[in-house]
mmCIF file of C-alpha atoms and ligand atoms in Angstrom:
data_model
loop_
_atom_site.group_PDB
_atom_site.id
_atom_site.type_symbol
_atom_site.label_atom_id
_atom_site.label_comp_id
_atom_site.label_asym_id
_atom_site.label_seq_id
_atom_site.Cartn_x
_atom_site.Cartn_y
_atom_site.Cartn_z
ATOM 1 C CA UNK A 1 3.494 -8.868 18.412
ATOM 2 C CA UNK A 2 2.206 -4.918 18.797
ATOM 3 C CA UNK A 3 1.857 -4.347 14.988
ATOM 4 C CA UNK A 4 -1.150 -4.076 13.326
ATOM 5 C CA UNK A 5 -0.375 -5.268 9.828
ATOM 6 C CA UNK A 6 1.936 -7.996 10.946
ATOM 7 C CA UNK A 7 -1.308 -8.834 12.967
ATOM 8 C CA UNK A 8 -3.384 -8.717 9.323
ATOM 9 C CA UNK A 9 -0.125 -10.500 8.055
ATOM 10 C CA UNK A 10 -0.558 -13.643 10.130
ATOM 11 C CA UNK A 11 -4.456 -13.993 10.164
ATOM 12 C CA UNK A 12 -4.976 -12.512 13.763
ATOM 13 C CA UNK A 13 -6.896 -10.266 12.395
ATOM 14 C CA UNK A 14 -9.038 -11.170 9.602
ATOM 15 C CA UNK A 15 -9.291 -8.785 6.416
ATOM 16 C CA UNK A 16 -10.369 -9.700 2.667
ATOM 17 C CA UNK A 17 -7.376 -9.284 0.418
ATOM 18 C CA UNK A 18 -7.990 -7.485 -2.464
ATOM 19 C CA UNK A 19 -4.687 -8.336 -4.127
ATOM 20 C CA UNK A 20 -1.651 -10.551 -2.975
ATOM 21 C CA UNK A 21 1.547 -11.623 -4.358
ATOM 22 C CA UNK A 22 4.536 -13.325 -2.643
ATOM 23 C CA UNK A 23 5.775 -10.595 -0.706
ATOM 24 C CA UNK A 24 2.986 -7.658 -0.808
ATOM 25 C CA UNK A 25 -0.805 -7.751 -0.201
ATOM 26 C CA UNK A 26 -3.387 -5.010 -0.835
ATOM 27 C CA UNK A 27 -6.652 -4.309 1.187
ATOM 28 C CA UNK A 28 -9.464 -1.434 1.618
ATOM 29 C CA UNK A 29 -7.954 1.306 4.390
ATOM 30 C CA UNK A 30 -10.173 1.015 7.437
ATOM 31 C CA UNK A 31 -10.709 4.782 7.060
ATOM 32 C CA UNK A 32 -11.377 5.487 3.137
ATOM 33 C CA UNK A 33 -10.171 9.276 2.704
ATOM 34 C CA UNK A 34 -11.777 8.180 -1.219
ATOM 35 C CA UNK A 35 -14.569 5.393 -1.646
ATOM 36 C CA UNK A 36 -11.722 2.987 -3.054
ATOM 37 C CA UNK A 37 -9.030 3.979 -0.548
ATOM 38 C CA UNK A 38 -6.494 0.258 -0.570
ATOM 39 C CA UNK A 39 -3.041 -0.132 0.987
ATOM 40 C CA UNK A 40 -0.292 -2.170 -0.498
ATOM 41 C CA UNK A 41 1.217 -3.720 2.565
ATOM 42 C CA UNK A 42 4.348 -5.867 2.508
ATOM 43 C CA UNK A 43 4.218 -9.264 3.954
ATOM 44 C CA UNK A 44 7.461 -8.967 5.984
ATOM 45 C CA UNK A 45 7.714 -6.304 8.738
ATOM 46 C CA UNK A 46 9.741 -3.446 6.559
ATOM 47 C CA UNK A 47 9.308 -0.039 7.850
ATOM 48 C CA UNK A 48 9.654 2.222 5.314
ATOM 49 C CA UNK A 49 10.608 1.818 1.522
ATOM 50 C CA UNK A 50 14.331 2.400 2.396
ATOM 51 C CA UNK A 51 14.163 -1.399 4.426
ATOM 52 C CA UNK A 52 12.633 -3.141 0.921
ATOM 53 C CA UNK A 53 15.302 -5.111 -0.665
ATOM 54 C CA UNK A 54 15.808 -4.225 -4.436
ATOM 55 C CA UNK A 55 14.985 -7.778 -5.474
ATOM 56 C CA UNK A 56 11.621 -7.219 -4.180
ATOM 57 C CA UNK A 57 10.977 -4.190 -6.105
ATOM 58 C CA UNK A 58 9.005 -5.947 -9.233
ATOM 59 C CA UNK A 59 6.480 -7.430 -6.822
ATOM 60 C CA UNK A 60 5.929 -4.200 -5.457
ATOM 61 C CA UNK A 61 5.252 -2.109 -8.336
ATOM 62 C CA UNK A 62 2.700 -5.809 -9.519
ATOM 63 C CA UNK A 63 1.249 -5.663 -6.306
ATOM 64 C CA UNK A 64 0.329 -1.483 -6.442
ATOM 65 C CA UNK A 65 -0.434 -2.057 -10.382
ATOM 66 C CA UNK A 66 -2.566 -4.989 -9.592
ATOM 67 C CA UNK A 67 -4.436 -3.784 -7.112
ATOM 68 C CA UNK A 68 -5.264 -0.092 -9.319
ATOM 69 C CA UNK A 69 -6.607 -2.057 -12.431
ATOM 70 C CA UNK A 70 -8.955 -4.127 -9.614
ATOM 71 C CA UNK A 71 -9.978 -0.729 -7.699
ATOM 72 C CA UNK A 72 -10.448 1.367 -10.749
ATOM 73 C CA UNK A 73 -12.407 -1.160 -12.477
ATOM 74 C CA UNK A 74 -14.686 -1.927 -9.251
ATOM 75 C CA UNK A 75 -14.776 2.139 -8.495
ATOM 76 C CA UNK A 76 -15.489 2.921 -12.256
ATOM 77 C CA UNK A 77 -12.436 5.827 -10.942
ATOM 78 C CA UNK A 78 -10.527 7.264 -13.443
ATOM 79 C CA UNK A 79 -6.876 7.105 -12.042
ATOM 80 C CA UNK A 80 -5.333 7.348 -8.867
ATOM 81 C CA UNK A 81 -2.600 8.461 -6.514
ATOM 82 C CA UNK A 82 -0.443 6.500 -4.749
ATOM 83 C CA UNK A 83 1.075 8.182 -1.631
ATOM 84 C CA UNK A 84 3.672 6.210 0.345
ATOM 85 C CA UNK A 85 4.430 7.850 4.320
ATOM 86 C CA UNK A 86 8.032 7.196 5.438
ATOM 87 C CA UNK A 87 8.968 8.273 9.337
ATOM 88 C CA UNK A 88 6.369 9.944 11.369
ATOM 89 C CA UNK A 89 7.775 13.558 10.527
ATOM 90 C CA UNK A 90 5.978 12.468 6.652
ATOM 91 C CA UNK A 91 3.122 11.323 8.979
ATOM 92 C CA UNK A 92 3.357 7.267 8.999
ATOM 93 C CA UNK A 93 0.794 6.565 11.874
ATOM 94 C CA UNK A 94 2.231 2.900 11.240
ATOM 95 C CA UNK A 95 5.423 1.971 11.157
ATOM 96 C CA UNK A 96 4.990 -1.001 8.782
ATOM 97 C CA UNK A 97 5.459 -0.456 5.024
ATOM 98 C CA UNK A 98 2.474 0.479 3.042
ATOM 99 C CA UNK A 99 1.417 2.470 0.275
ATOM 100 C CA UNK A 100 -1.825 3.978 -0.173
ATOM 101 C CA UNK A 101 -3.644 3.859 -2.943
ATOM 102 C CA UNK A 102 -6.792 6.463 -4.002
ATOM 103 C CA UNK A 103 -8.766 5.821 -6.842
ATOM 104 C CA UNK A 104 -9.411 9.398 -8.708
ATOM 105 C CA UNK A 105 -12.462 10.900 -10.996
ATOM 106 C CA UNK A 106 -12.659 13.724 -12.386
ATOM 107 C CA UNK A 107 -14.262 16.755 -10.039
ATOM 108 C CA UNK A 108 -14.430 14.554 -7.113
ATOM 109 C CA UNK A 109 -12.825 17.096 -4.875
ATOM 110 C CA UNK A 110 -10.938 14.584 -3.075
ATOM 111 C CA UNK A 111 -8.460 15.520 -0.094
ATOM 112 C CA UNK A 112 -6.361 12.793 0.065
ATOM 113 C CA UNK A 113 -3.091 14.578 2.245
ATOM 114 C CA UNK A 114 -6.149 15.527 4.992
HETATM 115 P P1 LIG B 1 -0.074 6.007 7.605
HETATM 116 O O1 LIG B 1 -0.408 7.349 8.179
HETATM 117 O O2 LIG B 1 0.778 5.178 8.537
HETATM 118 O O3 LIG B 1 0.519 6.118 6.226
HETATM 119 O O4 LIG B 1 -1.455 5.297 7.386
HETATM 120 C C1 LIG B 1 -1.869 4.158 8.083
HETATM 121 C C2 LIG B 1 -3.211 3.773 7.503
HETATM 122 O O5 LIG B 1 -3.553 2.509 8.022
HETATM 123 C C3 LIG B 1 -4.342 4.738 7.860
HETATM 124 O O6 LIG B 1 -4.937 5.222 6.656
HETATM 125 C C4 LIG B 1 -5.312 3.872 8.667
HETATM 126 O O7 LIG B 1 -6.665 4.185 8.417
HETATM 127 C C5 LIG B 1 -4.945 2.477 8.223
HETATM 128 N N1 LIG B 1 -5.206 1.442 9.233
HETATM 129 C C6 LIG B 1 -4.824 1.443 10.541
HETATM 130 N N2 LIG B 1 -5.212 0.307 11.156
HETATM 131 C C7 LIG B 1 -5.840 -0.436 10.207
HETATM 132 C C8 LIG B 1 -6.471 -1.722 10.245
HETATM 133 O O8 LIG B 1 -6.521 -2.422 11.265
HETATM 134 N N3 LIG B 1 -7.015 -2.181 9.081
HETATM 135 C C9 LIG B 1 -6.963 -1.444 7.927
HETATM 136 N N4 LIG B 1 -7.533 -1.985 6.827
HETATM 137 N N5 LIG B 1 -6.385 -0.229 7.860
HETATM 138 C C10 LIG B 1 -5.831 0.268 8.988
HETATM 139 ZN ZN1 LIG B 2 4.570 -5.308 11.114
#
């Protein structure tokens, strides 16, 4: 098995879950654009949002909603973006769903399309 998250998935490689639900998990990015920086990752090797089955679509949305009220609250952010990559034209480096998540404040400058 070459992919990472599937990899994260199955406990091969260890990372603390910030969030998890049935189907969808949430952890820090390895490389935080903003201090904050999570992915929503689903547990099933999708690769983009066109492969997620509607009936999975609630969990989804709980798992990205989740995972902002934890972030923002732990960040003291503001808001936040979420910005979701599909096909490596859109510049998905990994070609296993996930959506990433930036905690915002005010003036921070952040460049989170860098
Ligand atoms: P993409 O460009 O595919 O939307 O973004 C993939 C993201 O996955 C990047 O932000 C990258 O830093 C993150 N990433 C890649 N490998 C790992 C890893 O092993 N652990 C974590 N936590 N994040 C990773
Ligand atoms: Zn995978």
């Amino acid at each position: 098995m070459e992919c990472i998250f599937c990899k994260i998935v199955n406990g091969e490689i260890h990372s603390n879950k910030i969030y998890e639900n049935d189907n969808f998990f949430s952890i820090l990015d390895i490389n935080q654009k903003v201090d904050g920086h999570s992915l929503v990752i689903s547990k099933q090797h999708f690769v983009t949002l066109l492969d997620i089955p509607e009936d999975l679509s609630s969990e989804l949305i709980d798992c990205i909603k989740k995972t902002a009220e934890i972030i923002i609250r732990g960040k003291n952010a503001e808001g936040f973006n979420i910005v979701n990559n599909n096909s490596e034209s859109a510049g998905q480096l990994v070609n296993h769903f996930h959506v990433h998540l930036f905690p915002r404040k005010k003036n921070d400058n952040a460049n989170i399309f860098s």
